[in-house]
Tab-separated table of C-alpha atoms in Angstrom:
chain	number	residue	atom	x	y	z
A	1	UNK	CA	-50.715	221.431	42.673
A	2	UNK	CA	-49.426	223.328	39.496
A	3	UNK	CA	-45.888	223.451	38.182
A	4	UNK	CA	-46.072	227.573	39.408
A	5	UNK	CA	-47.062	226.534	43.136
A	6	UNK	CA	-44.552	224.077	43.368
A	7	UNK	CA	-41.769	226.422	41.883
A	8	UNK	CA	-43.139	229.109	44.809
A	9	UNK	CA	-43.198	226.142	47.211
A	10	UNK	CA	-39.339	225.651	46.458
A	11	UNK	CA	-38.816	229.076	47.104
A	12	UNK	CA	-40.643	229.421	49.998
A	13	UNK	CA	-38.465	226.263	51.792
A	14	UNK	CA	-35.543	227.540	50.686
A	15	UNK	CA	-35.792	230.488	52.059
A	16	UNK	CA	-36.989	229.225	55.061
A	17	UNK	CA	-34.182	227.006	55.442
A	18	UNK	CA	-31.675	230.460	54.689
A	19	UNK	CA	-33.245	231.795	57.932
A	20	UNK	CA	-32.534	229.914	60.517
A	21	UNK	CA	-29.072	230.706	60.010
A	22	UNK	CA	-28.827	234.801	58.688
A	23	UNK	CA	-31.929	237.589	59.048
A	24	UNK	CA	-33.789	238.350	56.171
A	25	UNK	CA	-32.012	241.397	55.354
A	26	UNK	CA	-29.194	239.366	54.534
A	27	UNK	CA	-31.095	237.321	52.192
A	28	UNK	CA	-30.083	237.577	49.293
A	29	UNK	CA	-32.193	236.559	46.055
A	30	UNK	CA	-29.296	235.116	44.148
A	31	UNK	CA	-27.933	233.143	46.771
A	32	UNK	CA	-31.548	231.792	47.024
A	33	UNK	CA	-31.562	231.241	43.556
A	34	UNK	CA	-28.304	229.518	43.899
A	35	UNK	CA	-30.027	227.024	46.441
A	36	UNK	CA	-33.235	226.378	44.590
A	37	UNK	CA	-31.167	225.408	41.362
A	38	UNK	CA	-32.517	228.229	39.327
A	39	UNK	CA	-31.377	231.709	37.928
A	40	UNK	CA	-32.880	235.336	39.328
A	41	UNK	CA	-35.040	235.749	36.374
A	42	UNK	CA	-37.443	232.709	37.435
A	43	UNK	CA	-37.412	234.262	41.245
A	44	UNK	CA	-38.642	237.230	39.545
A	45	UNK	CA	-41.341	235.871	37.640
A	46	UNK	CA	-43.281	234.937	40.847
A	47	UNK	CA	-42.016	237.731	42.965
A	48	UNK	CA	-40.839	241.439	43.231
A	49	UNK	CA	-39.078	241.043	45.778
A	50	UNK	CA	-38.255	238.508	48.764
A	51	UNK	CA	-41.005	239.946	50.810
A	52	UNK	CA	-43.420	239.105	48.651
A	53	UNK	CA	-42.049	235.879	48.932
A	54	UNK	CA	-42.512	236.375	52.332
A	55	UNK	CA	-46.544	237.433	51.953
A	56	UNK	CA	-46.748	234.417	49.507
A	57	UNK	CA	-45.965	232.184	52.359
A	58	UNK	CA	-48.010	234.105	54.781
A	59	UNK	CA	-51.007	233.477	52.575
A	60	UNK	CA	-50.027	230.324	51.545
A	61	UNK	CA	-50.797	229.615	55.557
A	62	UNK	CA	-53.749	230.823	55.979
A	63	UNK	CA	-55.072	229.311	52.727
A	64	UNK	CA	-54.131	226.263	54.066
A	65	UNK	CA	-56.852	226.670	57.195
A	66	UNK	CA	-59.260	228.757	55.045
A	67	UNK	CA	-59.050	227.791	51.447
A	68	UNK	CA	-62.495	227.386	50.068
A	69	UNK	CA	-64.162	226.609	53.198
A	70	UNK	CA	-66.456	228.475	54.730
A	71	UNK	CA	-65.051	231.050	57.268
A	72	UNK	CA	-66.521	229.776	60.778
A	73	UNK	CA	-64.741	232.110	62.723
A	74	UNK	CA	-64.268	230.474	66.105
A	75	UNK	CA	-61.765	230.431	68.593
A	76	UNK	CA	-60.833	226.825	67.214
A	77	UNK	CA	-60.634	228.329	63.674
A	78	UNK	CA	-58.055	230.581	65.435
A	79	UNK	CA	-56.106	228.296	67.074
A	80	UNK	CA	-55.568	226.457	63.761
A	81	UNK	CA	-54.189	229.333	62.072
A	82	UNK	CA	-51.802	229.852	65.122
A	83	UNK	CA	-50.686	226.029	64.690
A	84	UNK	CA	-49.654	226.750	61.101
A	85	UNK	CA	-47.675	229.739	62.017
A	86	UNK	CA	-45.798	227.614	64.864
A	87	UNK	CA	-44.724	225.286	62.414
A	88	UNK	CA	-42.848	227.956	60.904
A	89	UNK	CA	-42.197	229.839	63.801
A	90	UNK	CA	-38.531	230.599	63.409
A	91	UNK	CA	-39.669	231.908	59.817
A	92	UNK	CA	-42.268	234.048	60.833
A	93	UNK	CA	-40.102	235.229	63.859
A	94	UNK	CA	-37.055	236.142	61.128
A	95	UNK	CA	-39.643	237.884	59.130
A	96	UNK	CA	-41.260	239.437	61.677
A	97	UNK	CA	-38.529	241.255	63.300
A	98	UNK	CA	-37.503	242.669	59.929
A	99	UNK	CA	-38.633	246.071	60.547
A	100	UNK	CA	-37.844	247.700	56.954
A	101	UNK	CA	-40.042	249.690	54.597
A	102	UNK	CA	-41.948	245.847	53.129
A	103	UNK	CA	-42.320	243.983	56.263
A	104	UNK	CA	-44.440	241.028	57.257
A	105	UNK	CA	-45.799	243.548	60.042
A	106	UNK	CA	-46.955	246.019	58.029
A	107	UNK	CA	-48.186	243.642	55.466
A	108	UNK	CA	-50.062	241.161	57.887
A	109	UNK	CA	-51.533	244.790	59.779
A	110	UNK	CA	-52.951	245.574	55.677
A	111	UNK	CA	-54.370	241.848	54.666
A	112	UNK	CA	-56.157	242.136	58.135
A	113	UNK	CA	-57.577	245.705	58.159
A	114	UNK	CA	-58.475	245.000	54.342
A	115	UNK	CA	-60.452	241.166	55.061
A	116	UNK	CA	-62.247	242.912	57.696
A	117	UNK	CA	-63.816	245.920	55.557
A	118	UNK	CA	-64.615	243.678	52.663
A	119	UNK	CA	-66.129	241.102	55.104
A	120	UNK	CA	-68.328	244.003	56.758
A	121	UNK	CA	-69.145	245.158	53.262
A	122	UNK	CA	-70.068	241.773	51.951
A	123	UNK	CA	-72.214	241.569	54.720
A	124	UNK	CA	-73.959	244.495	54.109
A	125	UNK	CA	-74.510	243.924	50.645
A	126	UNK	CA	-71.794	246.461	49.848
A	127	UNK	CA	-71.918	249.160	52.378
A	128	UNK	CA	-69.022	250.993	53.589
A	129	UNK	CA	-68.087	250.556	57.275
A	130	UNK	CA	-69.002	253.348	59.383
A	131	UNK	CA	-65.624	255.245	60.290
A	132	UNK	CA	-65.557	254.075	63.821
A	133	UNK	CA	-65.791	250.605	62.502
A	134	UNK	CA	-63.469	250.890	60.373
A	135	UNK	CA	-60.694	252.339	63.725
A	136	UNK	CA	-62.522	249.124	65.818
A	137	UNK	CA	-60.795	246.989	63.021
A	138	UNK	CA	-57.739	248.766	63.002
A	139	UNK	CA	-57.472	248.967	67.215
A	140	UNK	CA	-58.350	245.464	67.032
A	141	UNK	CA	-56.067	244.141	64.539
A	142	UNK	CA	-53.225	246.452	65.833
A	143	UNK	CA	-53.700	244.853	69.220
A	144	UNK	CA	-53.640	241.478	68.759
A	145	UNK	CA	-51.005	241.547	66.210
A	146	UNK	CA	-49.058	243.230	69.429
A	147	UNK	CA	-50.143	240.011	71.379
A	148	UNK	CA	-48.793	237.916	68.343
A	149	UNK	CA	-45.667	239.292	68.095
A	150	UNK	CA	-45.350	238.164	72.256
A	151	UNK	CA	-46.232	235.182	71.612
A	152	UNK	CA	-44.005	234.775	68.673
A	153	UNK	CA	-40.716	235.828	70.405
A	154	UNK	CA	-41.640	234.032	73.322
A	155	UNK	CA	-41.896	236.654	75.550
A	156	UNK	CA	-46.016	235.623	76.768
A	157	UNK	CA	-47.345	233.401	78.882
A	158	UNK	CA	-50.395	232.847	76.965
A	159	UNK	CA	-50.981	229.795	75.357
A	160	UNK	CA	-52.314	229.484	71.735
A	161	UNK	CA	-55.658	228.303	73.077
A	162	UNK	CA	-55.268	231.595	75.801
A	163	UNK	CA	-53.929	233.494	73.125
A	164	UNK	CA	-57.154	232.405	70.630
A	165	UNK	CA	-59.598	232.669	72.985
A	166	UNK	CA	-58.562	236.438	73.881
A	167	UNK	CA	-58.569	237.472	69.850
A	168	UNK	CA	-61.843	235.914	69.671
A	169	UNK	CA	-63.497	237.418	72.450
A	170	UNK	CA	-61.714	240.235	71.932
A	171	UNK	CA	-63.263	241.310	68.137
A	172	UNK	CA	-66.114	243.209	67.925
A	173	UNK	CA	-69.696	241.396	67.050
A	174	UNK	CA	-69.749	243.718	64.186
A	175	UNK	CA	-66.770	242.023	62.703
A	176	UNK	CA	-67.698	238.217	64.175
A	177	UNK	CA	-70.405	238.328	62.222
A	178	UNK	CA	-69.306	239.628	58.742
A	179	UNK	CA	-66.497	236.848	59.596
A	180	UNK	CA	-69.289	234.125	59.595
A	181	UNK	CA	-71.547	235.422	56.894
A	182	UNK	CA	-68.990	235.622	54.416
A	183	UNK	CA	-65.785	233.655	53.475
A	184	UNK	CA	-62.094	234.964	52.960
A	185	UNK	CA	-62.009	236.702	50.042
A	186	UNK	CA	-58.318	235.970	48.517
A	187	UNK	CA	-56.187	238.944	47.768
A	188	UNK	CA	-55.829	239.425	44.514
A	189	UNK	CA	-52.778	239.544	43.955
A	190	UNK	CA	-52.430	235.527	45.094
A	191	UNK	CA	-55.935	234.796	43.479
A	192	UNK	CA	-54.428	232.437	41.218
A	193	UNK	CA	-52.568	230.424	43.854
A	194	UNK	CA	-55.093	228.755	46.058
């Protein structure tokens, strides 16, 4: 692991740690600076801003179950994401219910519209999604990001495995199948990371 990862690593625990005590609108960077052992200006060399700290870490997750491997999207591919996230679930809860103008919502709803068209358009050797493909993404991804947010909170009965099965059977075989032909394509902006 590089000296960078390690420094966003530090970061990323730190904060962590900072919110299971305060929201993350209180958060503030120097204070997490204070607690990493390091000034603003380093913060700010990996990150705008503390919620793309947050999307680091988000990523950072789902590297961890995708990486370089191939995609094999499965229900059990699912349900390994999901485990990640509970490890961090009072994290992802804190971040989640941060409804501001940057939050995790909004940026998990855009990393999951946007991995769906480019899988579909890998897939078809670079053709667009039709337009109702493109809204089946978007109604699914909306949807079970609903579901998520249940489960997160605690407020579902469904189980990971329930909740896993239903996202899997649940996306269209449009998408299923640009899922297994092609693997995650890392944002850009985190290229360098993973």
């Amino acid at each position: 692991m590089t000296l960078k990862n390690q420094t966003k690593l530090l970061f990323a625990k730190k904060l962590e740690e900072m919110l299971e005590s305060i929201s993350l609108e209180q958060v503030r960077i120097v204070e997490l600076c204070k607690r990493v052992g390091t000034i603003p200006q380093t913060f700010y060399y990996h990150f705008r801003d503390k919620y793309e700290l947050v999307a680091w870490i988000f990523l950072y997750d789902f590297s961890v179950v995708y990486g370089d491997r191939s995609p094999n999207y499965t229900k059990n591919r699912i349900i390994e994401i999901l485990k990640q996230i509970e490890k961090r679930r009072t994290f992802y809860l804190k971040a989640y219910m941060d409804q501001s103008q940057n939050s995790i919502n909004r940026y998990i709803q855009n990393f999951n519209v946007q991995t769906a068209i480019t899988a579909v358009k890998n897939s078809r050797d670079g053709e667009e999604p039709t337009e109702m493909e493109i809204n089946q993404i978007k109604y699914h991804s909306y949807g079970m990001m609903g579901l998520f947010a249940e489960w997160l909170a605690g407020t579902s009965k469904l189980t990971i495995e329930k909740l896993a099965e239903f996202q899997y059977e649940c996306t269209p075989d449009f998408l299923k199948q640009a899922y297994k032909e092609h693997p995650f394509q890392r944002s850009k902006l985190f290229k360098e990371d993973f």
